[in-house]
XYZ file of C-alpha atoms in Angstrom:
445
model
C 0.000 0.000 0.000
C 1.344 3.438 -0.972
C 0.419 6.457 1.179
C -0.792 9.907 0.149
C 1.233 13.019 1.007
C -0.062 15.112 3.890
C 1.549 17.957 5.825
C 0.887 18.800 9.447
C 1.394 22.421 10.544
C 1.868 22.627 14.317
C 1.704 25.671 16.581
C 2.997 25.151 20.087
C 5.188 26.168 23.016
C 3.100 29.279 23.625
C 4.059 31.693 26.392
C 3.496 35.351 27.186
C 5.547 37.889 29.163
C 4.089 41.310 29.945
C 6.113 43.989 31.726
C 4.574 45.230 34.963
C 3.511 48.858 34.599
C 4.575 51.281 37.349
C 0.975 52.541 37.572
C -1.246 49.774 36.242
C -4.754 50.707 35.187
C -7.437 49.393 37.512
C -9.557 48.198 34.618
C -6.801 46.017 33.193
C -6.504 42.469 34.540
C -2.881 41.344 34.601
C -2.304 37.934 32.942
C -0.612 36.588 36.065
C -4.051 36.517 37.706
C -6.193 35.834 34.638
C -5.318 33.522 31.727
C -4.642 34.878 28.242
C -5.655 33.243 24.994
C -5.100 33.554 21.276
C -6.975 32.940 18.038
C -5.005 31.116 15.350
C -6.010 31.399 11.707
C -4.702 29.794 8.506
C -6.316 30.738 5.201
C -9.416 28.652 4.364
C -9.135 26.612 7.587
C -11.355 26.883 10.690
C -10.253 29.296 13.400
C -8.602 27.650 16.414
C -8.147 29.019 19.932
C -5.667 28.205 22.681
C -4.786 29.333 26.200
C -1.402 31.081 26.568
C 0.632 30.335 29.720
C 2.028 33.393 31.515
C 5.756 33.636 32.282
C 7.177 36.244 34.723
C 8.880 39.118 32.877
C 12.261 38.501 34.535
C 12.588 35.149 32.703
C 15.009 35.604 29.815
C 14.148 32.427 27.914
C 11.413 29.860 27.443
C 11.620 27.406 30.393
C 13.373 24.259 29.167
C 11.714 22.103 31.807
C 8.200 23.214 30.935
C 6.033 20.600 29.275
C 6.055 21.243 25.539
C 2.460 21.384 24.344
C 0.697 21.861 21.041
C -1.826 24.659 20.804
C -3.179 24.043 17.304
C -2.641 21.831 14.289
C -3.652 22.123 10.647
C -3.756 19.047 8.394
C -3.085 19.696 4.718
C -3.722 17.172 1.976
C -2.119 17.304 -1.468
C -4.837 19.541 -2.934
C -4.546 21.947 0.031
C -0.788 22.168 -0.485
C -1.079 22.741 -4.220
C -3.677 25.477 -3.731
C -1.783 27.323 -0.991
C 1.605 27.059 -2.712
C 0.153 28.304 -6.015
C -1.568 31.259 -4.333
C 1.630 32.230 -2.498
C 3.484 32.374 -5.841
C 1.000 34.537 -7.734
C -0.527 36.541 -4.881
C 0.516 37.581 -1.393
C 2.649 35.183 0.603
C 0.821 32.749 2.902
C 0.796 33.752 6.579
C -0.319 32.151 9.820
C -2.115 34.870 11.766
C -2.409 34.927 15.547
C -4.435 37.426 17.598
C -3.460 37.601 21.294
C -5.936 38.551 24.006
C -5.703 39.214 27.727
C -8.541 38.076 29.949
C -10.798 35.064 29.689
C -12.315 33.568 26.564
C -16.009 33.887 25.883
C -18.566 36.657 25.654
C -20.477 38.761 28.156
C -23.830 40.152 26.973
C -22.791 39.391 23.414
C -19.478 41.278 23.689
C -16.106 39.515 23.607
C -14.651 39.533 27.121
C -11.002 39.372 25.990
C -8.951 42.516 25.321
C -6.805 42.477 22.187
C -3.138 42.800 23.107
C -1.605 42.437 19.661
C -1.308 40.408 16.475
C 1.440 38.186 15.073
C 1.860 37.102 11.460
C 4.253 34.248 10.597
C 5.106 33.783 6.882
C 4.860 30.197 5.619
C 6.627 28.716 2.603
C 5.141 25.255 2.169
C 7.164 24.269 -0.914
C 8.698 20.816 -0.385
C 7.182 20.300 3.060
C 5.591 16.994 2.003
C 9.103 15.491 2.061
C 10.990 17.508 4.703
C 10.263 19.291 7.963
C 10.551 23.078 8.239
C 10.596 25.323 11.325
C 9.079 28.689 10.408
C 9.545 30.306 13.799
C 10.829 29.325 17.223
C 11.317 32.069 19.795
C 9.999 35.363 21.135
C 8.159 38.096 19.228
C 7.338 41.591 20.507
C 3.622 42.375 20.416
C 1.466 45.348 21.337
C 1.591 49.093 20.807
C 5.044 49.564 22.332
C 6.943 47.169 20.054
C 9.485 49.855 19.105
C 10.002 51.205 22.622
C 11.557 48.106 24.165
C 8.809 47.771 26.778
C 6.345 45.642 24.844
C 4.872 42.277 25.710
C 6.776 39.209 24.515
C 5.036 36.262 22.890
C 6.784 32.888 22.473
C 5.730 30.332 19.897
C 6.958 27.513 17.697
C 5.527 27.052 14.211
C 6.634 24.136 12.057
C 5.509 21.899 9.207
C 6.212 18.185 9.050
C 5.449 15.443 6.519
C 2.531 13.333 7.757
C 1.840 10.709 5.048
C -1.393 8.753 5.386
C -3.192 5.798 3.905
C -6.553 6.906 2.542
C -9.526 4.528 2.246
C -13.036 5.027 0.939
C -16.118 2.858 1.496
C -17.870 2.192 -1.811
C -21.242 2.124 -0.077
C -22.893 2.360 3.301
C -21.415 -0.073 5.859
C -24.754 -1.847 6.381
C -24.803 -2.691 2.654
C -21.593 -4.798 2.905
C -19.505 -2.595 0.589
C -15.998 -2.837 -0.800
C -13.342 -0.538 0.614
C -10.955 1.146 -1.808
C -7.548 2.627 -1.180
C -7.208 6.072 -2.731
C -3.999 7.556 -4.088
C -4.549 10.607 -6.223
C -6.868 9.537 -9.044
C -6.147 5.847 -8.495
C -8.691 3.654 -6.671
C -7.970 0.026 -5.928
C -10.009 -2.412 -3.804
C -8.252 -3.588 -0.649
C -11.033 -4.833 1.673
C -14.585 -6.152 1.584
C -17.082 -5.696 4.395
C -19.806 -8.081 5.534
C -22.621 -6.691 7.672
C -24.822 -9.131 9.579
C -26.700 -9.686 12.821
C -25.064 -11.515 15.695
C -27.762 -13.570 17.422
C -27.635 -14.871 20.962
C -29.499 -18.090 20.254
C -28.214 -20.412 17.596
C -25.636 -17.901 16.313
C -26.764 -18.560 12.791
C -24.730 -15.563 11.627
C -21.696 -16.548 13.667
C -19.405 -16.178 10.655
C -19.655 -12.393 10.918
C -17.782 -12.333 14.221
C -15.644 -15.433 14.439
C -12.737 -17.021 12.675
C -12.795 -20.573 11.414
C -12.032 -22.923 14.243
C -12.761 -20.306 16.900
C -13.146 -22.056 20.286
C -16.426 -21.637 22.091
C -14.673 -19.968 25.032
C -13.755 -16.960 22.893
C -17.399 -16.531 21.910
C -18.531 -16.357 25.517
C -16.248 -13.516 26.656
C -17.604 -11.309 23.870
C -20.844 -10.950 25.785
C -18.961 -10.118 28.988
C -18.094 -6.700 27.534
C -21.794 -5.942 27.112
C -24.076 -4.636 29.803
C -25.844 -7.007 32.153
C -28.817 -4.660 32.299
C -32.309 -5.994 31.659
C -33.000 -6.114 27.917
C -36.071 -4.051 26.990
C -38.146 -4.898 23.968
C -37.189 -1.629 22.285
C -33.523 -1.963 21.405
C -30.998 -2.076 18.590
C -28.627 -4.945 19.072
C -26.466 -7.604 17.468
C -25.059 -5.551 14.588
C -21.728 -6.803 13.343
C -19.425 -5.944 10.474
C -16.392 -7.985 9.428
C -13.571 -6.680 7.269
C -11.949 -9.193 4.869
C -8.837 -8.849 2.771
C -8.943 -9.652 -0.941
C -8.195 -13.324 -0.259
C -11.364 -13.546 1.836
C -9.590 -13.840 5.197
C -11.168 -11.855 8.059
C -8.709 -9.198 9.245
C -10.855 -7.066 11.588
C -14.382 -6.787 12.933
C -16.705 -4.488 14.846
C -19.354 -6.137 17.002
C -22.122 -4.408 18.945
C -21.800 -5.801 22.462
C -24.037 -3.438 24.445
C -27.445 -2.800 22.852
C -28.526 0.735 22.041
C -31.684 1.358 24.079
C -33.676 4.508 24.879
C -33.460 5.884 28.384
C -36.675 5.563 30.438
C -39.336 7.996 29.338
C -37.485 9.119 26.217
C -36.712 7.986 22.678
C -32.960 8.545 22.757
C -29.839 6.681 23.890
C -28.460 8.599 26.865
C -24.856 9.298 27.827
C -25.439 7.557 31.158
C -26.465 4.340 29.376
C -24.583 4.225 26.044
C -24.452 1.443 23.525
C -21.027 0.026 22.715
C -18.964 -1.841 20.136
C -15.888 -3.984 20.387
C -13.302 -3.530 17.662
C -11.683 -6.940 17.166
C -8.482 -8.208 15.589
C -7.552 -11.794 14.747
C -4.953 -13.559 16.846
C -4.162 -17.152 17.828
C -7.110 -18.467 15.825
C -9.704 -16.276 17.526
C -10.842 -12.668 17.843
C -9.061 -10.446 20.345
C -10.480 -7.133 21.586
C -8.454 -4.117 20.467
C -10.739 -1.190 21.223
C -14.133 -0.232 22.580
C -16.428 2.447 21.136
C -19.286 3.886 23.194
C -21.928 6.102 21.603
C -25.026 7.990 22.700
C -27.345 10.845 21.657
C -26.534 14.203 23.258
C -29.331 16.357 24.633
C -29.797 20.078 24.285
C -28.939 22.334 21.382
C -26.135 20.086 20.094
C -28.414 17.040 19.662
C -25.390 15.229 18.278
C -23.756 11.836 18.387
C -21.565 11.632 21.459
C -18.772 9.070 21.439
C -15.814 7.755 23.404
C -13.144 5.417 22.036
C -10.676 3.572 24.240
C -7.972 0.996 23.659
C -8.097 -2.308 25.507
C -4.809 -3.783 26.760
C -3.918 -7.365 25.944
C -4.112 -8.790 29.463
C -4.184 -12.506 28.621
C -7.722 -12.979 29.872
C -7.603 -10.510 32.769
C -10.279 -7.808 32.649
C -8.814 -5.592 35.409
C -6.194 -3.549 33.543
C -6.945 0.034 32.634
C -8.225 0.886 29.190
C -6.956 4.084 27.597
C -9.240 6.781 26.200
C -7.988 8.091 22.860
C -10.985 10.106 21.655
C -14.122 11.649 23.156
C -16.235 14.241 21.383
C -19.499 14.928 19.523
C -20.573 14.782 15.868
C -23.516 16.678 14.442
C -26.454 14.329 13.863
C -27.677 16.571 11.040
C -24.448 17.491 9.216
C -22.178 14.654 10.307
C -18.501 15.431 10.793
C -15.119 13.865 11.298
C -14.295 11.286 13.968
C -10.650 11.843 14.836
C -7.930 10.361 17.009
C -5.299 13.075 17.248
C -3.004 13.017 20.268
C -1.469 16.360 19.397
C -4.091 19.099 19.455
C -7.798 18.926 18.811
C -9.658 20.978 16.255
C -10.673 23.340 19.022
C -7.053 24.064 19.820
C -6.891 22.236 23.135
C -3.829 20.090 23.553
C -4.588 16.433 24.076
C -2.657 14.276 26.487
C 0.293 12.625 24.735
C 0.243 9.792 27.252
C -3.472 9.018 26.928
C -6.004 8.832 29.722
C -6.594 5.619 31.694
C -9.978 4.228 32.659
C -10.670 1.501 35.178
C -8.304 -0.126 37.644
C -4.699 -1.067 36.988
C -1.656 1.159 36.616
C -3.778 4.268 35.807
C -1.617 5.121 32.833
C 1.624 5.720 34.726
C 3.207 2.543 33.411
C 3.470 3.066 29.667
C 2.151 -0.205 28.332
C 2.689 -0.719 24.589
C -0.543 0.844 23.333
C 0.732 4.256 24.445
C 3.028 4.219 21.418
C 0.272 6.160 19.635
C 1.452 9.728 19.065
C 0.305 12.682 16.996
C -2.345 12.147 14.359
C -3.587 8.540 14.386
C -6.685 8.382 12.183
C -9.848 10.148 11.090
C -13.125 9.034 9.541
C -15.684 11.235 7.792
C -19.284 10.489 8.752
C -22.435 11.889 7.134
C -25.491 12.933 9.114
C -28.796 11.128 9.505
C -30.777 10.418 6.366
C -27.776 10.803 4.069
C -25.984 8.164 2.032
C -22.820 7.780 4.075
C -19.696 6.319 2.472
C -17.045 6.877 5.141
C -13.631 8.117 4.123
C -10.767 6.979 6.369
C -7.291 8.430 6.832
C -4.665 6.521 8.837
C -1.188 7.772 9.672
C 1.561 5.677 8.074
C 3.455 5.470 11.361
C 0.580 3.472 12.897
C 0.259 0.855 10.128
C 2.701 -2.043 10.113
C 0.467 -4.682 8.533
C -2.873 -5.184 6.805
C -4.591 -5.934 10.125
C -3.552 -2.512 11.489
C -5.282 -0.692 8.632
C -8.310 -3.010 8.785
C -8.852 -2.291 12.492
C -9.195 1.429 11.760
C -11.550 0.668 8.859
C -13.717 -1.431 11.217
C -13.691 1.411 13.752
C -14.826 3.857 11.053
C -17.700 1.515 10.153
C -18.742 1.289 13.824
C -18.778 5.094 14.151
C -20.902 5.410 11.014
C -23.340 2.706 12.162
C -23.581 4.376 15.574
C -25.181 7.362 13.846
C -28.029 4.994 12.918
C -28.002 3.148 16.241
C -28.455 6.462 18.096
C -31.233 7.663 15.832
C -34.328 8.640 17.803
C -36.458 5.557 18.451
C -39.502 7.439 17.183
C -37.916 7.230 13.715
C -37.636 4.156 11.511
C -34.351 2.575 10.455
C -33.661 1.472 6.889
C -34.498 -2.164 6.183
C -30.845 -3.314 6.104
C -30.590 -2.448 9.813
C -33.819 -4.136 10.909
C -33.349 -7.723 12.038
C -37.062 -8.428 11.766
C -36.949 -7.576 8.085
C -34.004 -9.918 7.696
C -35.862 -12.738 9.369
C -38.945 -12.191 7.235
C -36.843 -12.141 4.060
């Protein structure tokens, strides 16, 4: 498999020093007592915001011992690069623009509560960045009205671009229609996987092939249900969905199996955050399926009314269920417009830095012992998901550094399918599902 070129622009190591005025104005809140923030903008990309740590003015350099964090990231595909490079040749040079504010983020009575301190513009030359890293700026910049008087505020930042090649996959149909999955490279599309959607039944297991390998021992089929909830099963539920990813030889290389049914909370027609449905993402190993990750999903309330989700990795504990799982992603997708499910351990789309060590859940070492799954760093994967009522053919991007074999790529494809199917599983129970997702229709047919 050949990857597609991508470039990752990172903005990090933010810090702000402001000289203490001899007679400070009472109306001005000094950043030592109130956090500062900035708005980061790259042409044609969504605005990102980040908090700026304050450093005492007597510090002469950026603290070496301070934890180096990312404030914002921008992911550029080949077409983005070509467009931006071409524009910088024939028009004004491309710049990353940063507006720095003192005070807290947000608005009060419709008015921005932050006070603009100054603006910074960093020129970017992206030529050749798909094959080599470039540091555009690393150090302090004077900002504010007194830049030329030697008494201005000092803003520290690091801006760099790095190659971030990715494998790109595209479903040729909706996951519930058992589509092919193509690998995309430029204008070339070649099939690499096939998907098989089916219902996993609890009695008879007549569709057992969708979740088991040939020769799978019965013991491995029983622990699958142990990940599901032991709650009482109501009549109104969506359960047993399963999708298996096969390579071109027909061998199963990954699977996603719904292990906790999606049920409405009492007195409502929606799956609640307190009682989510869940999937296991499975990989083959030792002649059976082994759990690799767990996806929980629910329907958010309020104005967002979106698909809430949480994805965590499951350690290989040789049968023990007590070790901590590690949360890699938790966010919301619009139920109407859809969006992009993303695992990015650098900085999120909202500019908040994510933990590079991951967050533990459950008992065990609580994440302090770096077990092997914590090797995930930076951008891991993303999957585009369409909203309700739309024909969704998920597109999947996976970082090259996280793919060592076919099964690695297939696991992310199975995860993307589970996210897409969760949009249907969390659909309001007052609305009908399409026939491919209704087990009763399958039984009648």
